[in-house]
CSV table of C-alpha atoms in Angstrom, one decimal:
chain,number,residue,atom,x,y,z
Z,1,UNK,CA,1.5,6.2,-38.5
Z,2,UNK,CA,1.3,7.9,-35.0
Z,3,UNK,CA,-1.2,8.7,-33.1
Z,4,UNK,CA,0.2,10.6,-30.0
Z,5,UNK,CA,3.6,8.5,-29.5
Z,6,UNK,CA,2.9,7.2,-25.7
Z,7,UNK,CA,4.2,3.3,-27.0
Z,8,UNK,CA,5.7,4.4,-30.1
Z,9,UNK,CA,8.6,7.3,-28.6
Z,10,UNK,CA,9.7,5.2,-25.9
Z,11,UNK,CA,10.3,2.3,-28.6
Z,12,UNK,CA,12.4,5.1,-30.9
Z,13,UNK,CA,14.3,6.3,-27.9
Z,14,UNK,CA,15.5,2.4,-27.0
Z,15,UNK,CA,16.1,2.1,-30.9
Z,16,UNK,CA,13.5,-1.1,-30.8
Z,17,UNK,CA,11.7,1.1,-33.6
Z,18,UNK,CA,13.3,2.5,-36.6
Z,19,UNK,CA,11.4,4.5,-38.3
Z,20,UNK,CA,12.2,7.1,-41.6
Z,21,UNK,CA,8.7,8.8,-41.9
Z,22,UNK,CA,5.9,9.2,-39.9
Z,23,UNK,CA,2.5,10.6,-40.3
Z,24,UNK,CA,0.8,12.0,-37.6
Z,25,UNK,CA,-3.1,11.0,-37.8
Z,26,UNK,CA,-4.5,14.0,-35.0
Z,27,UNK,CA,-6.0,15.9,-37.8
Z,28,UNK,CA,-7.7,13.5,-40.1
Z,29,UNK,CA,-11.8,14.9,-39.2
Z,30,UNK,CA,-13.0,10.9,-40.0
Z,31,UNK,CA,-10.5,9.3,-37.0
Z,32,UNK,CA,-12.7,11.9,-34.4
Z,33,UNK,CA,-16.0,12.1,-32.5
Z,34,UNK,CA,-18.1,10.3,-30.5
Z,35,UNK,CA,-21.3,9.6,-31.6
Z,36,UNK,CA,-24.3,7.8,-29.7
Z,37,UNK,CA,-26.5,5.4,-31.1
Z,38,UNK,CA,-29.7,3.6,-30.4
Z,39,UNK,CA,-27.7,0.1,-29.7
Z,40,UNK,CA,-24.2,1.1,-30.2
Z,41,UNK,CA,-21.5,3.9,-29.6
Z,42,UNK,CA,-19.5,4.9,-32.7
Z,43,UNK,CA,-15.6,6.7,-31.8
Z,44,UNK,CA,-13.4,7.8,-33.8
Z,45,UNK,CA,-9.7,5.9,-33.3
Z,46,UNK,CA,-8.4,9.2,-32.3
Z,47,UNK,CA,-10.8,9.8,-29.9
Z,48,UNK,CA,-8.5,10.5,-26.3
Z,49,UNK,CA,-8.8,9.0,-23.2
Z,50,UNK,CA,-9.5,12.3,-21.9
Z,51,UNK,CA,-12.8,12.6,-24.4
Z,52,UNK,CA,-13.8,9.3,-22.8
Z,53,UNK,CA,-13.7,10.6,-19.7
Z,54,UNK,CA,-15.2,14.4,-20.0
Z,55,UNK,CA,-18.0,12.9,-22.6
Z,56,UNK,CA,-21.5,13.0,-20.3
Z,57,UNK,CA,-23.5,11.0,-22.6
Z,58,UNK,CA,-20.9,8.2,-23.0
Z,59,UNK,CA,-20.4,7.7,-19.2
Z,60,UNK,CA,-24.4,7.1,-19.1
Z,61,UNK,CA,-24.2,4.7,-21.9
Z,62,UNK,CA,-20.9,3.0,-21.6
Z,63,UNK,CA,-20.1,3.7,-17.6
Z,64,UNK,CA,-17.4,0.9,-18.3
Z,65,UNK,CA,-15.4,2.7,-20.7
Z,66,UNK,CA,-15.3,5.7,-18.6
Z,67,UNK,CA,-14.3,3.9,-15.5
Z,68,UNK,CA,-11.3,2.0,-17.3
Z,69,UNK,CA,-9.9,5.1,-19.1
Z,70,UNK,CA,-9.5,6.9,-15.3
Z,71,UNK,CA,-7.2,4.2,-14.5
Z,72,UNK,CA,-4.8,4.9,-17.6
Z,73,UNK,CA,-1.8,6.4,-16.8
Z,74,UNK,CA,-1.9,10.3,-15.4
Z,75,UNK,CA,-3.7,13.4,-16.8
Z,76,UNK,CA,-0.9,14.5,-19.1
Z,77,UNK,CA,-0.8,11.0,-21.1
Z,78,UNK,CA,-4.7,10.7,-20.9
Z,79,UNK,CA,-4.9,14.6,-22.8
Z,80,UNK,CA,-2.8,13.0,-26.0
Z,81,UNK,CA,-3.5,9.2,-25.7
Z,82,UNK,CA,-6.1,7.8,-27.9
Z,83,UNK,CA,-8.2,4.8,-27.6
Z,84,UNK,CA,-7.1,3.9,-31.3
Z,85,UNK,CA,-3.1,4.2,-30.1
Z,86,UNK,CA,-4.4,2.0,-27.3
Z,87,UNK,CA,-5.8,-0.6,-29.1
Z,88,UNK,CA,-4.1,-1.4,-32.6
Z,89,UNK,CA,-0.9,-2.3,-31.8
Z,90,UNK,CA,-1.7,-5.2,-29.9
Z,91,UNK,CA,0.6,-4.0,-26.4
Z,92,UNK,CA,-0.5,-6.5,-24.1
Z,93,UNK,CA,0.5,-4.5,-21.5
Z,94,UNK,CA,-2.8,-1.9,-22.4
Z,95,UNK,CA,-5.7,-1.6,-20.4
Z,96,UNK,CA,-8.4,-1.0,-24.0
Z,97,UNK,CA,-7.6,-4.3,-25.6
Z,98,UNK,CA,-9.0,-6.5,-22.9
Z,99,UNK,CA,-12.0,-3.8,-22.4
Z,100,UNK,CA,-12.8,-3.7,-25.4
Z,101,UNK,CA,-13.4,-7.7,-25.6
Z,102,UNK,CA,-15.7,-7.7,-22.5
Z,103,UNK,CA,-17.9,-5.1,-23.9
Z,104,UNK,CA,-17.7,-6.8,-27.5
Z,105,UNK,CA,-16.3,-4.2,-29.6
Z,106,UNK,CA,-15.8,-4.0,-33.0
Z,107,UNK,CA,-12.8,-2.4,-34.7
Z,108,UNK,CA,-13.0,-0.8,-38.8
Z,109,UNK,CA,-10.1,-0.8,-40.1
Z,110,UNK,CA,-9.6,1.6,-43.4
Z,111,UNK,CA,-7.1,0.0,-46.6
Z,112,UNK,CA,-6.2,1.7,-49.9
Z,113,UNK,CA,-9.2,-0.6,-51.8
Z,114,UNK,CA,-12.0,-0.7,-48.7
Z,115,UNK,CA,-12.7,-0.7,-45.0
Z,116,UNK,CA,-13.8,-4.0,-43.1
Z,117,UNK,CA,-15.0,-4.7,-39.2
Z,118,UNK,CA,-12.7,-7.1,-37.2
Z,119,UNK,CA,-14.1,-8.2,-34.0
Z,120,UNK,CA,-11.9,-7.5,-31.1
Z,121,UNK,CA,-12.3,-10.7,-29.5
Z,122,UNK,CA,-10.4,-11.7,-32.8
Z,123,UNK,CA,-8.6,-8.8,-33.3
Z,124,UNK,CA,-5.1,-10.1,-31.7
Z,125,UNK,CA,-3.2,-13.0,-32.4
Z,126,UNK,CA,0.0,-12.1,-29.9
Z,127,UNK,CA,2.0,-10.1,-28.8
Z,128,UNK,CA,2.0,-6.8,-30.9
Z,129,UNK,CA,0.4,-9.2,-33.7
Z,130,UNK,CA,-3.1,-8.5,-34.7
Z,131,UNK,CA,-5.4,-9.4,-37.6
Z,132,UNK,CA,-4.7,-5.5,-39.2
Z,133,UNK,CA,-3.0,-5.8,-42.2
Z,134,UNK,CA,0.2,-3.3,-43.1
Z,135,UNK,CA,-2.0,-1.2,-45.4
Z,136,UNK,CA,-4.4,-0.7,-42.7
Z,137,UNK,CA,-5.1,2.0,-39.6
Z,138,UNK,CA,-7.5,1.4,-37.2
Z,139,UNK,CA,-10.5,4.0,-38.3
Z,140,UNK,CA,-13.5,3.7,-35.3
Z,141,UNK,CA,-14.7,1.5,-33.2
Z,142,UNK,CA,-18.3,0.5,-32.0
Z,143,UNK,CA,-19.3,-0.8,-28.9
Z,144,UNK,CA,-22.7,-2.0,-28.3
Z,145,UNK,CA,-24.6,-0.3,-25.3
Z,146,UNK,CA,-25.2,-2.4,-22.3
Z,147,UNK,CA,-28.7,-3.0,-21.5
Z,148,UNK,CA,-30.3,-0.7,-18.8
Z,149,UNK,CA,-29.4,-2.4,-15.4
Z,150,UNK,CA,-26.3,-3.9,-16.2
Z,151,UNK,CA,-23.2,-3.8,-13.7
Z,152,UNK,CA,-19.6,-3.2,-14.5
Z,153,UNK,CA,-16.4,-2.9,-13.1
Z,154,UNK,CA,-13.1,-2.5,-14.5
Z,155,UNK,CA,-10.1,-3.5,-11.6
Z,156,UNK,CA,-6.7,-2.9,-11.9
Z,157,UNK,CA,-3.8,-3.4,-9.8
Z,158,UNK,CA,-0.4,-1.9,-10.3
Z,159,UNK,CA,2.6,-1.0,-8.8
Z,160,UNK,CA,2.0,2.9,-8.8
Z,161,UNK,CA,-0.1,5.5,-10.0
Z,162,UNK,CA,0.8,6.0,-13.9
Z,163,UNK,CA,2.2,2.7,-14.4
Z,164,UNK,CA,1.0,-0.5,-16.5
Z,165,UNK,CA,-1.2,-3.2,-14.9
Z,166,UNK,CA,0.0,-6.5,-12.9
Z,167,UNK,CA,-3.5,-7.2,-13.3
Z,168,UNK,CA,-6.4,-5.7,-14.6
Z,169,UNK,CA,-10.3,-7.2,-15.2
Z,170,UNK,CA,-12.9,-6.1,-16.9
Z,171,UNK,CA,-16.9,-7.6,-16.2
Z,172,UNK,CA,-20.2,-6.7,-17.5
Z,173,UNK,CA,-22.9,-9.1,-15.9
Z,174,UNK,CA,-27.1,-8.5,-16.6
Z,175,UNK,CA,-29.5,-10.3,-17.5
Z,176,UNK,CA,-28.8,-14.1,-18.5
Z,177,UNK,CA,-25.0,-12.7,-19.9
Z,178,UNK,CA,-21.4,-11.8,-18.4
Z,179,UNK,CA,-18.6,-11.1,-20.0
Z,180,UNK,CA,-14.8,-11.4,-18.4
Z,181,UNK,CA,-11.6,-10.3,-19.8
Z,182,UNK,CA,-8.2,-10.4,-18.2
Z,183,UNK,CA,-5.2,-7.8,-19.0
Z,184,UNK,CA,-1.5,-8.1,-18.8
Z,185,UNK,CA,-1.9,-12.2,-18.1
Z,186,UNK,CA,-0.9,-13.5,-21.3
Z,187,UNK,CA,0.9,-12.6,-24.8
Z,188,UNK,CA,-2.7,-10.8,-25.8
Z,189,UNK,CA,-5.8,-9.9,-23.7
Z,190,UNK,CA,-7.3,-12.7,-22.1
Z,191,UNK,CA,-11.5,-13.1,-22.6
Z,192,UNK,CA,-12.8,-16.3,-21.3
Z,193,UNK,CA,-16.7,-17.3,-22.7
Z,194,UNK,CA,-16.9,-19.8,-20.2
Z,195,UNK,CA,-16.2,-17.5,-17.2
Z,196,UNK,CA,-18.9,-15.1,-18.9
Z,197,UNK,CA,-20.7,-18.5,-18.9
Z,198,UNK,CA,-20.3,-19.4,-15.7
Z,199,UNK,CA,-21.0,-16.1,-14.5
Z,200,UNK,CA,-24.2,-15.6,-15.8
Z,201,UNK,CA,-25.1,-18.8,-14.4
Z,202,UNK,CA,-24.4,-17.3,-10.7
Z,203,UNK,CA,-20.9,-19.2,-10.2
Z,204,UNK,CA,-18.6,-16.6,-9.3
Z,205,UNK,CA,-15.8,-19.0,-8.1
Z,206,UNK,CA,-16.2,-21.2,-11.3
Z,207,UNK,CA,-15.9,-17.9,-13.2
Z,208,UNK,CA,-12.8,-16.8,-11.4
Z,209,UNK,CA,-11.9,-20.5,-11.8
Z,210,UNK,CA,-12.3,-20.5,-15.4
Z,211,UNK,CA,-10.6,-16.6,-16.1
Z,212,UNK,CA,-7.3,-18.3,-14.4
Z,213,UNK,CA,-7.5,-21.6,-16.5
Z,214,UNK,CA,-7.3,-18.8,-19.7
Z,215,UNK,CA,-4.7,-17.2,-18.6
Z,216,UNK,CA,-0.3,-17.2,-19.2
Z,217,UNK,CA,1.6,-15.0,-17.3
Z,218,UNK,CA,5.4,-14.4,-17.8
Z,219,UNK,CA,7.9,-13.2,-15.2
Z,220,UNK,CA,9.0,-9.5,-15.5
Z,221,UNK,CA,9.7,-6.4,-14.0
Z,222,UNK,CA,6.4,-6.3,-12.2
Z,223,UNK,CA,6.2,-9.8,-10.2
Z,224,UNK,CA,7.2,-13.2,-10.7
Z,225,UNK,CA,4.3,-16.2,-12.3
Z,226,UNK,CA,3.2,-17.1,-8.8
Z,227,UNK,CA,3.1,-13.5,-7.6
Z,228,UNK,CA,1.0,-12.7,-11.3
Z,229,UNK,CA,-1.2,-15.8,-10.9
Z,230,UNK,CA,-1.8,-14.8,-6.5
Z,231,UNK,CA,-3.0,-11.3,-8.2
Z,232,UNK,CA,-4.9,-12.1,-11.0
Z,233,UNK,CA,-7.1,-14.5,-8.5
Z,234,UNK,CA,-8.0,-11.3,-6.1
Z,235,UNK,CA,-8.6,-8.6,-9.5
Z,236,UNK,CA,-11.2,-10.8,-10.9
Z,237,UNK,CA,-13.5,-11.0,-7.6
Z,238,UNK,CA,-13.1,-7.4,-6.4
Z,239,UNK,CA,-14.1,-6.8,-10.1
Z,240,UNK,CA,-17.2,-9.4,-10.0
Z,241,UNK,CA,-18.0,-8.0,-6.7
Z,242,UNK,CA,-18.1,-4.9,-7.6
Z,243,UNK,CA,-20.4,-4.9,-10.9
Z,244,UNK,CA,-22.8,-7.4,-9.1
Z,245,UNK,CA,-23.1,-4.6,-6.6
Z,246,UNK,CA,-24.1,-2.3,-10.0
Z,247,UNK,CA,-27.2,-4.8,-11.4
Z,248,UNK,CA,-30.1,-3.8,-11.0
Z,249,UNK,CA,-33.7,-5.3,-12.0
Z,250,UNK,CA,-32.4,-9.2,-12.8
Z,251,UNK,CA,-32.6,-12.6,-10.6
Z,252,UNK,CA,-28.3,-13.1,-10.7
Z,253,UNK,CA,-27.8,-10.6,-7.3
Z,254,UNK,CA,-30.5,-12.9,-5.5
Z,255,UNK,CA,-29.1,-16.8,-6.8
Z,256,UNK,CA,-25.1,-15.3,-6.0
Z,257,UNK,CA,-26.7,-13.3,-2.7
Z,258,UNK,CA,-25.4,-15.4,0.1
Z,259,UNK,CA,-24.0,-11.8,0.5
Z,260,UNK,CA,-24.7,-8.3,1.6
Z,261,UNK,CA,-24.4,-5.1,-0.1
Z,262,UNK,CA,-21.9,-3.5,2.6
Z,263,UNK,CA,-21.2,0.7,2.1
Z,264,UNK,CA,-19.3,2.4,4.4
Z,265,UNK,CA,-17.1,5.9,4.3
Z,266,UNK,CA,-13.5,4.5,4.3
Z,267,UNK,CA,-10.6,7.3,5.0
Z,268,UNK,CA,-13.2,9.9,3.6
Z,269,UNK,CA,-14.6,8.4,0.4
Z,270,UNK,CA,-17.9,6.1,0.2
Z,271,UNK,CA,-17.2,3.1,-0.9
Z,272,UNK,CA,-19.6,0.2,-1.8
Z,273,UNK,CA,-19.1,-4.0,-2.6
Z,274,UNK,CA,-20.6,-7.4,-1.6
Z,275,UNK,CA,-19.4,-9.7,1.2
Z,276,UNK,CA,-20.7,-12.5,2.8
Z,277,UNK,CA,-21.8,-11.0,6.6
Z,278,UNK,CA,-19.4,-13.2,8.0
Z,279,UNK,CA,-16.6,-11.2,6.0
Z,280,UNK,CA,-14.2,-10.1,8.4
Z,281,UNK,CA,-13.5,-6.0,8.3
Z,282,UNK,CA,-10.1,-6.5,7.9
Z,283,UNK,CA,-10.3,-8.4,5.0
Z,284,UNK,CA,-12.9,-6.5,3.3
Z,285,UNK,CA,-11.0,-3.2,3.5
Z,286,UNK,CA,-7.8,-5.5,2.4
Z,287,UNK,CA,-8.9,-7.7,-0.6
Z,288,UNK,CA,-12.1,-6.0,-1.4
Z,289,UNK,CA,-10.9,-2.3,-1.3
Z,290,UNK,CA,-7.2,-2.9,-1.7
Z,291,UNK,CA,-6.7,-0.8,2.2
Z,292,UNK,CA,-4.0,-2.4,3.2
Z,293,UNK,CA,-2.9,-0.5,5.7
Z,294,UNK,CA,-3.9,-2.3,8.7
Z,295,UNK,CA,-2.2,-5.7,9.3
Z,296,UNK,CA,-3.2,-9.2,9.4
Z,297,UNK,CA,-1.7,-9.8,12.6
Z,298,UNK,CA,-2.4,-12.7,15.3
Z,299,UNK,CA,-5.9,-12.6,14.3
Z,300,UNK,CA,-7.6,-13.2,17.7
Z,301,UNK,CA,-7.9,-9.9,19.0
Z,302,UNK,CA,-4.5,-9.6,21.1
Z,303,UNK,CA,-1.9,-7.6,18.8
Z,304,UNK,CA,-3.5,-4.8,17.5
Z,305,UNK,CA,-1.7,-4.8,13.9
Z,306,UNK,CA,-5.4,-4.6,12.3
Z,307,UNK,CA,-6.7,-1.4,14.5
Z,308,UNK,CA,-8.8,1.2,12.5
Z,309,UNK,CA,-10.9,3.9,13.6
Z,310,UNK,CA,-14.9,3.2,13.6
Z,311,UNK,CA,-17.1,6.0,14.3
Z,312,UNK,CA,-15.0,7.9,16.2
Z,313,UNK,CA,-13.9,4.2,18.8
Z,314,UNK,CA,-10.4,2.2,17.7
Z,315,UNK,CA,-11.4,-1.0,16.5
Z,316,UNK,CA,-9.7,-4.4,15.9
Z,317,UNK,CA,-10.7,-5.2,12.4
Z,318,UNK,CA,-9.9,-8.8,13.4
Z,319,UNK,CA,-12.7,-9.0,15.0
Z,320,UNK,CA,-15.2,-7.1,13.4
Z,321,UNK,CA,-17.7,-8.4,10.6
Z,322,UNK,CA,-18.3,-6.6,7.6
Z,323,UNK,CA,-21.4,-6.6,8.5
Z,324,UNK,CA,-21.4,-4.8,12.1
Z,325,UNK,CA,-19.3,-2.0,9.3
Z,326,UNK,CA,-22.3,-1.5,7.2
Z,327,UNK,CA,-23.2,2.5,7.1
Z,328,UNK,CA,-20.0,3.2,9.4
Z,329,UNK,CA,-16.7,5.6,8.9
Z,330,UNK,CA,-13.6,4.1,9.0
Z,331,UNK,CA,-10.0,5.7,9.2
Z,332,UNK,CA,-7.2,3.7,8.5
Z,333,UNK,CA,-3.4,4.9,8.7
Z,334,UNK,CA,-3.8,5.9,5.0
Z,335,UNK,CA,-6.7,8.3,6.3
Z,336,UNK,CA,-4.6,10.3,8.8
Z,337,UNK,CA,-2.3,12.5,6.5
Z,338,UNK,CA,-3.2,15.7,6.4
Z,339,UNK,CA,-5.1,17.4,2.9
Z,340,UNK,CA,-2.0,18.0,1.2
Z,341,UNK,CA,-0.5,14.5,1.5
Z,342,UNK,CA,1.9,15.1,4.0
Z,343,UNK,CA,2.2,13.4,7.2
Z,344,UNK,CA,0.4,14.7,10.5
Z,345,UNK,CA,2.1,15.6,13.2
Z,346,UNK,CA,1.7,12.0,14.9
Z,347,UNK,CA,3.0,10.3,12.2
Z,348,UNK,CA,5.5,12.6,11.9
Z,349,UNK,CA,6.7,12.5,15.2
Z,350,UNK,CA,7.0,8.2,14.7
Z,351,UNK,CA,9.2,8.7,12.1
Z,352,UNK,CA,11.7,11.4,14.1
Z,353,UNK,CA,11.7,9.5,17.5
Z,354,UNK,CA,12.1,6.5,15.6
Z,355,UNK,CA,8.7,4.7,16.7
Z,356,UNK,CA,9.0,1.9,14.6
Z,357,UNK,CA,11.6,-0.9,13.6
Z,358,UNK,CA,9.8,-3.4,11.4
Z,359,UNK,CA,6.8,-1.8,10.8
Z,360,UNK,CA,4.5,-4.2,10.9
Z,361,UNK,CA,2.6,-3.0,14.1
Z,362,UNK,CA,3.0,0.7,12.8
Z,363,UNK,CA,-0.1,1.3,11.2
Z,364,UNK,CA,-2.4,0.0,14.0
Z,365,UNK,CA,-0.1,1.4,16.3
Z,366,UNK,CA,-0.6,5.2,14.7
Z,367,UNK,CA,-4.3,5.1,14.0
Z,368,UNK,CA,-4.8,3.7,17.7
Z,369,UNK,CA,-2.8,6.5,19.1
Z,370,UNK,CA,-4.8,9.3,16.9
Z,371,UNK,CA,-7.8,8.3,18.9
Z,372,UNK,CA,-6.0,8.0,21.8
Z,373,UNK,CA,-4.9,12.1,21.4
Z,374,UNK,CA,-8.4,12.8,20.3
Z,375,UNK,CA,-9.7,11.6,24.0
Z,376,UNK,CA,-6.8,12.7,25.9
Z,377,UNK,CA,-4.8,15.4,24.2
Z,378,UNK,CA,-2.9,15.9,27.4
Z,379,UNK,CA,-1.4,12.5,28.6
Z,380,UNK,CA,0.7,11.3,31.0
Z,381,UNK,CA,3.6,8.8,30.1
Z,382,UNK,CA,1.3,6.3,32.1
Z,383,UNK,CA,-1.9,6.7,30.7
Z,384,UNK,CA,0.2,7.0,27.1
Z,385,UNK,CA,1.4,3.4,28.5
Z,386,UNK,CA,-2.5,2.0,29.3
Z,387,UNK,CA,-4.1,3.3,26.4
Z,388,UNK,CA,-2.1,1.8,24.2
Z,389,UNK,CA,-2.2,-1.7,26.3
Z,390,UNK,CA,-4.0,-3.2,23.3
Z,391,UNK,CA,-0.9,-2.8,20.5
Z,392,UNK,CA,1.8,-5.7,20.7
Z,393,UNK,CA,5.4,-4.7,19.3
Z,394,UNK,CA,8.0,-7.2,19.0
Z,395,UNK,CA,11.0,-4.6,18.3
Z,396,UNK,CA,11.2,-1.3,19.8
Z,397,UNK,CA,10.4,-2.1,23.3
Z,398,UNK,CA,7.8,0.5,23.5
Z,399,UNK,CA,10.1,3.4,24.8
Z,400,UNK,CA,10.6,5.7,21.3
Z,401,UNK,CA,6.8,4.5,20.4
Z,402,UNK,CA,5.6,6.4,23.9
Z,403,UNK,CA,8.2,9.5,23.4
Z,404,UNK,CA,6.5,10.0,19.6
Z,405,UNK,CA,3.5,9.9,21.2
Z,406,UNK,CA,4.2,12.4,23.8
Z,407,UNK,CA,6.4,14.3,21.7
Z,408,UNK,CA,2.9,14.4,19.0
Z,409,UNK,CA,1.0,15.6,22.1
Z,410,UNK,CA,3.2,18.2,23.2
Z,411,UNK,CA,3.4,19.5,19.7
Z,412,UNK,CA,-0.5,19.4,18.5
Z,413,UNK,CA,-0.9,21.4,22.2
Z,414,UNK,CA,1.3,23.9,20.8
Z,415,UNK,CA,0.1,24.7,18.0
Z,416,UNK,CA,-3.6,24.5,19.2
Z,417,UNK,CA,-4.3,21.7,17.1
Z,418,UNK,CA,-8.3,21.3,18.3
Z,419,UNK,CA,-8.7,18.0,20.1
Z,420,UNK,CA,-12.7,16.5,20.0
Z,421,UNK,CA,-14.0,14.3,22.6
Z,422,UNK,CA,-15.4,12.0,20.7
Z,423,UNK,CA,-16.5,8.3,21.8
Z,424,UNK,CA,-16.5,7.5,25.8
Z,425,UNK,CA,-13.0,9.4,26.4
Z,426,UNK,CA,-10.1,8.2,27.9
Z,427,UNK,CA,-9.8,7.7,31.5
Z,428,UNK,CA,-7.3,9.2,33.3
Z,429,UNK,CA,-5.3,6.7,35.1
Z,430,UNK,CA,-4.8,7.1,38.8
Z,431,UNK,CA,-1.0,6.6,40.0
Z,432,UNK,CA,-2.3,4.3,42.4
Z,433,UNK,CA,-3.1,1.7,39.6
């Protein structure tokens, strides 16, 4: 059977499959659709990831389901792949399985005699094993709908755009429940009832604590254990964070609320989570929002490896509490490209005057000298010199980080790049000093 051939090609194409027939399942009316109950969403197995996504009614019932399916793979894959394909063959690797055991799904599967439900939190048994019998297909699946109020979250982390998780978490939390389920961490999707429990109880560290006990990563192609294990301590909070910032009208925000609801606009997009006020910036737009362009440097305010853009004034996110952020727009290095992805003309100009060695001090380094150019578009090699006094660079000397910056200047000048004047502006620095 084949639904659109995402797992199965690749398997034919590394002869790991050897097949004499197939029969394709897209036009079998019964395996489409996606209807919306009372308590419960009914879809069809060959329902696509794209249909997840487009389908207005499902994203206000299950929110979840839409938020994991825009984190599968690209457009081209989501327009064939099916959440059936995704789920029935038990690919550990895939992002439904492990959803689909936090929101409590259950699977029909069809036989030549009769059609019974399988729940998916016993649905797989390992890797590529799962309790569907040969004679069976996967038919439709129902999820219950989460009550009114509930938060959710679905994390991933992975290498690039397109590619399989390191990572991945899935959380529901309401009302006296939470569910948890881990992706990609063992031989089968990973759902832990006493994280859930723990959870619901307002322990989110004896929740993570509990996901990570569940939990058997294997060395591959994406990371070694320890790397694995490191990651799949940070998806689980920034996933926990993030649909406890999504609960509305229960007690478990206010017993877990030795934090703050912090939004900001980071690099263009608002963005949204909870951290304790004492949350340093820099770590909130690193482990929180996965920004990791700025550096953890020296961490006292002296090297500058951390420095974003805040309201229009260059920061050191070192420095900075979460909660002096709240409301703010930030610009990291990732925010300075120009609309069509490709470098500005500052950044450019790093890489041809060869600005950088290690690269460490780079990304504070560039956003620092944006807002530099913005209050002195015009500089001097000396006031190029004092207003970037506050970045530290251990390689280059300085000398090819001032020339990009001049060479930047001269070049945004020609091309009447407009300049604002935002923040105090940069003082011009007599000779004499």
């Amino acid at each position: 059977m084949i639904a659109c051939g995402h797992s199965l090609v690749p398997m034919m194409k590394l002869r790991m499959a050897v097949l004499s027939h197939l029969v394709d399942l897209r036009d079998i009316p019964d395996l489409q659709g996606i209807e919306i109950g009372a308590d419960s969403v009914s879809l069809g197995a060959m329902v696509t990831q794209h249909e997840l996504i487009a389908h207005a009614g499902l994203g206000e019932a299950v929110p979840l389901l839409r938020e994991a399916a825009l984190q599968i793979a690209d457009p081209q894959v989501r327009y064939l792949g099916t959440l059936g394909g995704n789920v029935a063959n038990g690919d550990p690797d895939n992002d439904m399985p492990g959803l689909m055991q936090c929101l409590d799904a259950t699977y029909q599967v069809t036989g030549p005699d009769d059609l019974r439900q399988i729940q998916a939190r016993d649905f797989y048994e390992s890797a590529y094993f799962t309790a569907r019998a040969d004679d069976e297909i996967l038919t439709r699946l129902m999820v219950p709908i989460p009550a009114a109020g509930t938060g959710y979250a679905y994390e991933k982390q992975k290498r690039k755009i397109g590619d399989y998780a390191t990572a991945a978490a899935a959380v529901l939390v309401g009302k006296g429940f939470a569910s948890i389920a881990m992706t990609n961490l063992a031989d089968m999707p990973v759902w832990s009832a006493e994280a859930g429990a723990a959870l619901a109880a307002g322990d989110r560290e004896g929740a993570v604590s509990a996901a990570l006990a569940a939990i058997d990563p294997q060395e591959d192609m994406r990371g070694p254990v320890e790397f694995k294990r490191h990651v799949a301590g940070v998806v689980p909070r920034r996933a926990i964070d993030r649909a406890l910032s999504r609960v509305a009208g229960c007690g478990l925000r206010g017993r877990l609320m030795s934090k703050m609801h912090v939004k900001l606009t980071v690099n263009g997009a608002a963005v949204e989570g909870l951290a304790e006020p004492r949350t340093l910036l820099i770590h909130f737009l690193r482990e929180s929002l996965g920004v990791t362009g700025p550096h953890v440097g020296c961490e006292t305010s002296h090297c500058g490896a951390c420095t974003v853009d805040m309201d229009g004034r260059s920061v050191k996110s070192c420095t900075v509490f979460v909660a002096q952020a709240q409301g703010a727009d930030v610009t990291t290095v990732e925010g300075l490209v120009n609309a069509d992805g490709s470098l500005s003309v500052l950044q450019e100009m790093f890489r041809e005057h060869h600005g950088l060695q290690c690269g460490f001090c780079t990304p504070g380094m560039i956003t620092r000298a944006h807002r530099f150019l913005q209050e002195n578009p015009t500089p001097t090699e000396e006031e190029v010199r004092f207003g970037m006094a506050g970045n530290l660079c251990r390689c280059t000397g300085y000398q090819n980080i001032v020339k990009a910056i001049l060479a930047a200047a001269e070049m945004m000048n020609a091309q009447d790049t407009p300049s604002s004047a935002e923040g105090v502006g940069q003082q011009k620095v007599e000779a004499a000093e």
